[in-house]
PDB file of C-alpha atoms and ligand atoms in Angstrom:
ATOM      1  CA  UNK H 244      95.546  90.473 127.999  1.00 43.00           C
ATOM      2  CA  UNK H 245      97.436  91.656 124.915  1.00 53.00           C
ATOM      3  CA  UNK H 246      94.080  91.987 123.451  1.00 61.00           C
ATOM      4  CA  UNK H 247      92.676  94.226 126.272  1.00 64.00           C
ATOM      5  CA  UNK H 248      95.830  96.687 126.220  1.00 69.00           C
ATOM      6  CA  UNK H 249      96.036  97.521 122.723  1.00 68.00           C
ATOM      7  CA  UNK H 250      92.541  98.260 122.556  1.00 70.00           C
ATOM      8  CA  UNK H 251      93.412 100.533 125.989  1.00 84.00           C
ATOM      9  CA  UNK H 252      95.536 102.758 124.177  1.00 90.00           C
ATOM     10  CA  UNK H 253      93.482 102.910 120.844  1.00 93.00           C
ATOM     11  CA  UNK H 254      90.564 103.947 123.256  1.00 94.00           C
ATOM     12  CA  UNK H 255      92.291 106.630 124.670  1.00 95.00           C
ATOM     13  CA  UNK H 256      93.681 107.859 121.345  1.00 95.00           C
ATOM     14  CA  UNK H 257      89.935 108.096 120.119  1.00 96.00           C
ATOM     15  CA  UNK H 258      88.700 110.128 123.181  1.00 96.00           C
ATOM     16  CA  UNK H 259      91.886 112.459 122.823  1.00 96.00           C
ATOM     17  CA  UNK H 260      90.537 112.902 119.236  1.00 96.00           C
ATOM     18  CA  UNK H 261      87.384 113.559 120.326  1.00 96.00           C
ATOM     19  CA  UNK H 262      85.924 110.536 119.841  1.00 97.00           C
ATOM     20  CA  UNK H 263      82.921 108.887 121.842  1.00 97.00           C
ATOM     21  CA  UNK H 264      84.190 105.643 123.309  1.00 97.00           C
ATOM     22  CA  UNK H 265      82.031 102.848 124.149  1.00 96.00           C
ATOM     23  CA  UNK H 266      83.540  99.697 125.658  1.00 95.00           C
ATOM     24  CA  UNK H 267      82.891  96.426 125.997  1.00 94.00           C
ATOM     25  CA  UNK H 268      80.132  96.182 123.025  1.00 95.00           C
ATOM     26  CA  UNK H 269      78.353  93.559 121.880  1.00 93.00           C
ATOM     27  CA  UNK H 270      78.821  91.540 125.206  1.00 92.00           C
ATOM     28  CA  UNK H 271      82.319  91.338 124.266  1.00 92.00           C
ATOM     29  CA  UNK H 272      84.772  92.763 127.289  1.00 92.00           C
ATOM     30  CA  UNK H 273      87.500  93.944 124.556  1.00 92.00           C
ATOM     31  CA  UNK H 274      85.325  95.415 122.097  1.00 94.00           C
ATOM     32  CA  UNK H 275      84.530  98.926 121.544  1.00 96.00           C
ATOM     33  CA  UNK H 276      83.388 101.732 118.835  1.00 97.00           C
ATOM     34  CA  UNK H 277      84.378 105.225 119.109  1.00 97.00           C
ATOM     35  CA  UNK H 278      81.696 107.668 117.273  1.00 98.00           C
ATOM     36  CA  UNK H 279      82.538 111.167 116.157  1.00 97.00           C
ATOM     37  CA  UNK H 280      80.080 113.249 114.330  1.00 95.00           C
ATOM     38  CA  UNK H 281      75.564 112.636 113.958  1.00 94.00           C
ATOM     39  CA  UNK H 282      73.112 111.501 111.235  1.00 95.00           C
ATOM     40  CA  UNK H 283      73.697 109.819 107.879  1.00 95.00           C
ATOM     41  CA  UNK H 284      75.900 108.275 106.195  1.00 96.00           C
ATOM     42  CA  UNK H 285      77.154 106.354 109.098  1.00 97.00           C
ATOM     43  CA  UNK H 286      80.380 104.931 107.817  1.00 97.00           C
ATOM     44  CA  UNK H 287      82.456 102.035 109.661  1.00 97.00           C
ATOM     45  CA  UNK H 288      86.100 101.923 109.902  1.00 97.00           C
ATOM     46  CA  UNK H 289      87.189  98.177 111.299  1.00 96.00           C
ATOM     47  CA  UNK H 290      90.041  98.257 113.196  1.00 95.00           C
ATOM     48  CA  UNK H 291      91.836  94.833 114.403  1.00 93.00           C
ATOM     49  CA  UNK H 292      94.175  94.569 117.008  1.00 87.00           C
ATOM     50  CA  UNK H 293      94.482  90.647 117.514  1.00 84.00           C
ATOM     51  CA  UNK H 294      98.412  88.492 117.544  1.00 85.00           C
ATOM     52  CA  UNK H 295      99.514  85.270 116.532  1.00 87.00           C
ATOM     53  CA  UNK H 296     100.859  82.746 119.209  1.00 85.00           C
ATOM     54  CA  UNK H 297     104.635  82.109 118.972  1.00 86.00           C
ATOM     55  CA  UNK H 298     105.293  84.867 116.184  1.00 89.00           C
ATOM     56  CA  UNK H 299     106.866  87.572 118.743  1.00 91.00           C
ATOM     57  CA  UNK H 300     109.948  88.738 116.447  1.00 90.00           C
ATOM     58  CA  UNK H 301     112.707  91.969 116.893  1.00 92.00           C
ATOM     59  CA  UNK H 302     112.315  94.298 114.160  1.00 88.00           C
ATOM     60  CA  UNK H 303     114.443  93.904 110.731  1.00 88.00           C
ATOM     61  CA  UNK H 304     115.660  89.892 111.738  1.00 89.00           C
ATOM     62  CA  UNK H 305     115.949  87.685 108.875  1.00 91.00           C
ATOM     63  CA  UNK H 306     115.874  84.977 111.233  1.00 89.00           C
ATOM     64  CA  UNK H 307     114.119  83.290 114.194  1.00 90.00           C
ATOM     65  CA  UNK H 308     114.562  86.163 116.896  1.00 93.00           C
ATOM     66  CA  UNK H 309     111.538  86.761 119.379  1.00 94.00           C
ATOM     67  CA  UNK H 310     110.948  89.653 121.168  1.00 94.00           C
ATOM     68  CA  UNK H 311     109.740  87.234 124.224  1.00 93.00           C
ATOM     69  CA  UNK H 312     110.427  84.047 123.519  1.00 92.00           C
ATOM     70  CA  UNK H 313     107.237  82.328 122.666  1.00 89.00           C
ATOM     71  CA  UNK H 314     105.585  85.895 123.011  1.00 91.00           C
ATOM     72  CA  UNK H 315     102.560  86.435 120.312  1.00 89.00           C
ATOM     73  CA  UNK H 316     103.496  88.852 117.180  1.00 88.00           C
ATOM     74  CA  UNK H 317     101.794  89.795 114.492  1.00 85.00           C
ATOM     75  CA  UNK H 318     101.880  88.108 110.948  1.00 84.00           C
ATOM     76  CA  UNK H 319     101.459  89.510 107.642  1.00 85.00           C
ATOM     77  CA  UNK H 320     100.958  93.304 108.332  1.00 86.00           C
ATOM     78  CA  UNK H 321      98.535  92.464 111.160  1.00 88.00           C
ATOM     79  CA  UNK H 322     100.274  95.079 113.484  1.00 88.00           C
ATOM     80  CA  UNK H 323      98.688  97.718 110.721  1.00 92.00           C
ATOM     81  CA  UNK H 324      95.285  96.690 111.655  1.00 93.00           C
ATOM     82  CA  UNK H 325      94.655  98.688 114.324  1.00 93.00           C
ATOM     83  CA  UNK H 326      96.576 101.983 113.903  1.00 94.00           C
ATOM     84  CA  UNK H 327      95.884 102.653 110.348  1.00 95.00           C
ATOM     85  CA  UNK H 328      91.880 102.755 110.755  1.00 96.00           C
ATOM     86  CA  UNK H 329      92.830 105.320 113.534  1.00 96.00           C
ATOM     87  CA  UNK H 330      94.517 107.662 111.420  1.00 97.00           C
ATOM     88  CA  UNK H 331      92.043 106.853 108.798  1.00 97.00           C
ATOM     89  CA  UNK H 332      89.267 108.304 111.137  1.00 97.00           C
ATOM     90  CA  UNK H 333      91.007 111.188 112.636  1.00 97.00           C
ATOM     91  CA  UNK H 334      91.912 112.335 109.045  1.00 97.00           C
ATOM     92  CA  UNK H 335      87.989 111.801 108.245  1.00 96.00           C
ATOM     93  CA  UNK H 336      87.004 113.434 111.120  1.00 96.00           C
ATOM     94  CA  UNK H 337      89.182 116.653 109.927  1.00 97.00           C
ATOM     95  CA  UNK H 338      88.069 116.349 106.580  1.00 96.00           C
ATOM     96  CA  UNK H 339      84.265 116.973 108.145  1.00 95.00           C
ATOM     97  CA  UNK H 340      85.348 119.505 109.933  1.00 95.00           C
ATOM     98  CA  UNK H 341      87.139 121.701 107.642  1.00 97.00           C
ATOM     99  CA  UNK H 342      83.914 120.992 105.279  1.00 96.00           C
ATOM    100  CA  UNK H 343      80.989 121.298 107.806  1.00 94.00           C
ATOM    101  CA  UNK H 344      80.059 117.991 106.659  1.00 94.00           C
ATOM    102  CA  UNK H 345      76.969 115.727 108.498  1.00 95.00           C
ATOM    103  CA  UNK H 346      77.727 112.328 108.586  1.00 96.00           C
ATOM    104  CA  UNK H 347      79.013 109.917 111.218  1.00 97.00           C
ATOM    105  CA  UNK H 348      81.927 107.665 111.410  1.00 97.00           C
ATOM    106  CA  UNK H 349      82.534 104.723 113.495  1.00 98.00           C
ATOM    107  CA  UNK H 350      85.800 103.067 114.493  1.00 97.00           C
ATOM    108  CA  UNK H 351      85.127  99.479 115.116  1.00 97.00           C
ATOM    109  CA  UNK H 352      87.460  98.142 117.602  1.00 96.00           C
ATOM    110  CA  UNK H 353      87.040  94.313 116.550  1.00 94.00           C
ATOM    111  CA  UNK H 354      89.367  91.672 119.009  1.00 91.00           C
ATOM    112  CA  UNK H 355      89.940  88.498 118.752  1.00 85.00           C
ATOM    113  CA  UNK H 356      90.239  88.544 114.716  1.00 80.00           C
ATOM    114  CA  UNK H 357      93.199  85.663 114.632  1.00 76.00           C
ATOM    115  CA  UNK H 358      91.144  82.969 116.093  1.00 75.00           C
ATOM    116  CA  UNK H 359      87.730  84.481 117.615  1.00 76.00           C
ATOM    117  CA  UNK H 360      86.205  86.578 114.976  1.00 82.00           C
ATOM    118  CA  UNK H 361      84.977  89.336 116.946  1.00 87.00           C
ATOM    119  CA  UNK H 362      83.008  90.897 114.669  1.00 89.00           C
ATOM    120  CA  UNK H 363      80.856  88.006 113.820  1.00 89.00           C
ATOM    121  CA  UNK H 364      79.615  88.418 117.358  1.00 92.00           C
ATOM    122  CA  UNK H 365      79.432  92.295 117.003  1.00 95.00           C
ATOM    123  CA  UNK H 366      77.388  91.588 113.854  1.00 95.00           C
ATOM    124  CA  UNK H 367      74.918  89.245 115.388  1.00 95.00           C
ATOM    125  CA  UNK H 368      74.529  91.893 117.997  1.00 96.00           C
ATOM    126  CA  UNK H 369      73.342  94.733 115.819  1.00 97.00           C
ATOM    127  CA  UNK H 370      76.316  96.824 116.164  1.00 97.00           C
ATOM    128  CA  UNK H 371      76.351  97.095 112.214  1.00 97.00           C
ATOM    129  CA  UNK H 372      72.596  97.341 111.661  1.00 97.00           C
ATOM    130  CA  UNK H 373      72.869 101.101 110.806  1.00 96.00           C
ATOM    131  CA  UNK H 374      76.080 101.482 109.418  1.00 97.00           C
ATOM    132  CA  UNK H 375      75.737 102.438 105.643  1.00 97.00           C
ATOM    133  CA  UNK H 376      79.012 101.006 104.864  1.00 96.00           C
ATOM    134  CA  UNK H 377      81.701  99.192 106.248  1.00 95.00           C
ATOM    135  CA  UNK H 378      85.483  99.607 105.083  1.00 94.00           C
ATOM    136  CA  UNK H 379      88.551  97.348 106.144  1.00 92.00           C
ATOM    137  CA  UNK H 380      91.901  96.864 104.618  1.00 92.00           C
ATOM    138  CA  UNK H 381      94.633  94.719 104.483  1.00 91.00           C
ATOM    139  CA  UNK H 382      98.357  95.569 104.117  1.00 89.00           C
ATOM    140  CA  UNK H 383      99.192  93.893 100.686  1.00 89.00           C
ATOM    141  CA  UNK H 384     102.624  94.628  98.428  1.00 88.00           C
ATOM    142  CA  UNK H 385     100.183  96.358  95.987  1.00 89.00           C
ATOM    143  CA  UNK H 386      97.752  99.194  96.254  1.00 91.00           C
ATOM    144  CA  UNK H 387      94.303  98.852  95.124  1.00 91.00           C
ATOM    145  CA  UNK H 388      90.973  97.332  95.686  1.00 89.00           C
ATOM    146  CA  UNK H 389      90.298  93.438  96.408  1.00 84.00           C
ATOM    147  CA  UNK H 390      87.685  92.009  94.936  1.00 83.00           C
ATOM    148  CA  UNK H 391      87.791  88.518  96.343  1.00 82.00           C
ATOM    149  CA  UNK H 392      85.238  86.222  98.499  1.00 85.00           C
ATOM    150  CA  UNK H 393      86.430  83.939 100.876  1.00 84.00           C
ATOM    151  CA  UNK H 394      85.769  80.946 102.629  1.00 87.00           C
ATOM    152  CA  UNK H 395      83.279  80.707 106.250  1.00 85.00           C
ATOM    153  CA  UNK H 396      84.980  78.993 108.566  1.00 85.00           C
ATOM    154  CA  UNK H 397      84.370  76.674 111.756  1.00 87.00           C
ATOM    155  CA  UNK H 398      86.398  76.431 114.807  1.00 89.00           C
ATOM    156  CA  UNK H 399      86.331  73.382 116.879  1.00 94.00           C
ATOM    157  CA  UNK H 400      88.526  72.322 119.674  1.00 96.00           C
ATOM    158  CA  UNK H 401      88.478  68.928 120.258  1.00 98.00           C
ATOM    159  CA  UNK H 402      89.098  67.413 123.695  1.00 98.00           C
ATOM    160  CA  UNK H 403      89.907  63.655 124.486  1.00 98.00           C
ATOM    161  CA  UNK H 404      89.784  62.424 127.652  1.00 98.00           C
ATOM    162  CA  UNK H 405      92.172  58.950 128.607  1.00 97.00           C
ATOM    163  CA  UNK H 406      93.208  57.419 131.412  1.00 97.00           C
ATOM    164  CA  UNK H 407      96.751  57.929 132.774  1.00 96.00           C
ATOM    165  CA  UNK H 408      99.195  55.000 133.704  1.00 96.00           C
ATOM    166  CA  UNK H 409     102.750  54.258 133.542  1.00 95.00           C
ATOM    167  CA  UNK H 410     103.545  53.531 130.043  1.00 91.00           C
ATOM    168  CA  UNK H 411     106.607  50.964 131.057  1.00 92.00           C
ATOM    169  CA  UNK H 412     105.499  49.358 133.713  1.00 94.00           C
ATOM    170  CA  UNK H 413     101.157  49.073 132.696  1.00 95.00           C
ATOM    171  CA  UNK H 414     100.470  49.972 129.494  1.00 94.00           C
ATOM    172  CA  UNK H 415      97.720  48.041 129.235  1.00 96.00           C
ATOM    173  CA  UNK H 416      95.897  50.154 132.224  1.00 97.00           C
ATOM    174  CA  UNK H 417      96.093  53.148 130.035  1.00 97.00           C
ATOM    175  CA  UNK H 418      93.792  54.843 127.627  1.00 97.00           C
ATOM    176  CA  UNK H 419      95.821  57.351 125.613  1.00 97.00           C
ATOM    177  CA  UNK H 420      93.936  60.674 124.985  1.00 98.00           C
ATOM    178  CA  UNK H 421      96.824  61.101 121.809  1.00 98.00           C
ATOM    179  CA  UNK H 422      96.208  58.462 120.299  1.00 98.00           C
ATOM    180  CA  UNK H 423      92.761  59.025 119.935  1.00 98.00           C
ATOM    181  CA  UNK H 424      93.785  62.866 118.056  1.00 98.00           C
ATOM    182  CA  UNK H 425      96.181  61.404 116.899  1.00 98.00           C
ATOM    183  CA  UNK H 426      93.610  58.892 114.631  1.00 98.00           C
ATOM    184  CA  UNK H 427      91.291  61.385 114.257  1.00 98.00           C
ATOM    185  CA  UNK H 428      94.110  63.669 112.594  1.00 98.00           C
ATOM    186  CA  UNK H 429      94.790  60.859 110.155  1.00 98.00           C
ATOM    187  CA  UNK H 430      90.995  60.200 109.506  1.00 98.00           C
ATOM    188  CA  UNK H 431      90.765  63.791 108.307  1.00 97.00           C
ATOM    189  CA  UNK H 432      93.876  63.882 106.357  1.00 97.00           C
ATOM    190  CA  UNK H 433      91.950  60.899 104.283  1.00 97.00           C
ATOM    191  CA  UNK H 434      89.226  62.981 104.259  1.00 97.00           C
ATOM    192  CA  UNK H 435      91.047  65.784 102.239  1.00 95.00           C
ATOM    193  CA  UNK H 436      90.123  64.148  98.898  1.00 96.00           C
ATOM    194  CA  UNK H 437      86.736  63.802  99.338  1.00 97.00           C
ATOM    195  CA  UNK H 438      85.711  67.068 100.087  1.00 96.00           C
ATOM    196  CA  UNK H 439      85.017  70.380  97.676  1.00 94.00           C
ATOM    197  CA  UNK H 440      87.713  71.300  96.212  1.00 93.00           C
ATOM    198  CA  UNK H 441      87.662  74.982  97.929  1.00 92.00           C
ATOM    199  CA  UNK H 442      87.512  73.414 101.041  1.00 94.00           C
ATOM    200  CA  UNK H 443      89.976  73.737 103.692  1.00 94.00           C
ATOM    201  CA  UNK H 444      91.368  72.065 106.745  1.00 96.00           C
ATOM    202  CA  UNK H 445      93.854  72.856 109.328  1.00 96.00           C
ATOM    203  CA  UNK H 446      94.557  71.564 112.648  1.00 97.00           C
ATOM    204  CA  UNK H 447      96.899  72.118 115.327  1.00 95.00           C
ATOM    205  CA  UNK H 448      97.712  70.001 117.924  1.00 97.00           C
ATOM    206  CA  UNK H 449      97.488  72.492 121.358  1.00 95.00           C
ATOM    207  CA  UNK H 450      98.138  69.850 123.932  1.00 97.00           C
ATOM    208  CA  UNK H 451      99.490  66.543 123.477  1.00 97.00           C
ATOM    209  CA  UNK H 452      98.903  65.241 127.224  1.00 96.00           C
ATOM    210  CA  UNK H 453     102.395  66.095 128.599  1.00 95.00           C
ATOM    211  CA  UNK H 454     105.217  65.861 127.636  1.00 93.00           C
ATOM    212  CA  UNK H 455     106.671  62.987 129.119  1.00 94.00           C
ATOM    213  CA  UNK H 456     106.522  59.744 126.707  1.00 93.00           C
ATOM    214  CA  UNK H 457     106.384  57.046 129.557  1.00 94.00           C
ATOM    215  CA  UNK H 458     103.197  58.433 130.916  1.00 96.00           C
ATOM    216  CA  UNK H 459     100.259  57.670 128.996  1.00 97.00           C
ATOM    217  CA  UNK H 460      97.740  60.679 128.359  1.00 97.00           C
ATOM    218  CA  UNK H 461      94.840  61.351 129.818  1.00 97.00           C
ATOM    219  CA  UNK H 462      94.139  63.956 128.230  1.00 98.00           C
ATOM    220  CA  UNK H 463      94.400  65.870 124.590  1.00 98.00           C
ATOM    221  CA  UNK H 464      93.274  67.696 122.725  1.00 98.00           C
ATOM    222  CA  UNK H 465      92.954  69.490 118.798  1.00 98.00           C
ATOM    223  CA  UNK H 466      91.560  72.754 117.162  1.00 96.00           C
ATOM    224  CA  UNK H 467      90.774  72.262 114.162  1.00 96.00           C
ATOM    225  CA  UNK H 468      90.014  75.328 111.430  1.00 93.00           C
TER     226      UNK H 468
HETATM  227 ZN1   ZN U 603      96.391  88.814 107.310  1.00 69.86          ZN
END
């Protein structure tokens, strides 16, 4: 929802700029590329747009002070993402003007960057097949260039499924769902040293089966990253 009104407003800001605004690329309902200019170089701009669950905080609060309590919010610089390629355009697309210049430049409107990569699937549907370059940024406590790699990544939500029963009264009935992330959490933290050393993993339990200790759970489940 978040997703789909921030990339409302940056839509409109492109058109108002006089910007060609196509929505909903790549098969993706929240993605979208605004286009100003014709012919080569065509130069991409990514823009991201995408929150952080639980991270909604006021402005200027050294300590734990959401906005909406357990509201999303953006973490480190993230709420940068999107505006800054959109002044970075406009300022291109004056630049071109003033200069008669050919060339076209793209804003890439890329959602679901926290947790969905959006422009993997905007990639695998051809959307950057004739850009020339690509640029995105980060907001850092330095200025200059990175010259980095990093790491793919894989995200898989587990789901168990248990059977439900009163945990006082027949236990034995039951077939807890959190136990069985539970082990499987424990399994991959012995795992850890075992794998390449670059290697990463991260997991977050995003529902335990209730939260009510004398039921057991039926169901639970894990995303792991
Ligand atoms: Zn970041």
């Amino acid at each position: 929802m978040k997703n789909a009104f921030t990339g409302f407003i940056l839509c409109q800001v492109l058109e108002d700029e006089g910007f060609a605004v196509e929505r909903g690329v790549g098969g993706i309902e929240t993605a979208f590329i605004g286009t100003f200019g014709s012919g080569k170089p065509v130069i991409a701009i990514l823009g991201e747009f995408d929150a952080l669950s639980g991270l909604s905080q006021k402005r200027g609060a050294t300590f734990y002070e959401p906005v909406i309590p357990n509201g999303n919010g953006h973490g480190c610089g993230h709420n940068l993402l999107g505006t800054a390629p959109l002044a970075a355009v406009v300022a291109l697309k004056q630049y071109m003007e003033e200069h008669n210049m050919e060339g076209t430049i793209r804003y890439y409107g890329c959602p679901g960057e926290e947790g969905g990569s959006g422009k993997t699937y905007m990639a695998r549907a051809g959307l950057f097949d004739d850009a020339d370059a690509a640029l995105t940024w980060h907001p850092e406590s330095f200025s200059g260039i990175f010259s980095l790699t990093t790491l793919a990544n894989y995200q898989v939500y587990y789901k168990f499924k248990g059977v439900a029963s009163h945990a006082a009264n027949s236990p034995h009935l039951g077939r807890s769902a959190l136990d069985a992330v539970e082990l499987m959490n424990v399994g991959a933290n012995y795992l850890r040293e075992h794998i390449l050393p670059d290697a990463r993993l991260h997991y977050s339990v995003i529902n335990a089966g209730g939260i009510s200790p004398n039921v057991v759970q039926r169901e639970a489940e894990v995303l792991y990253l």
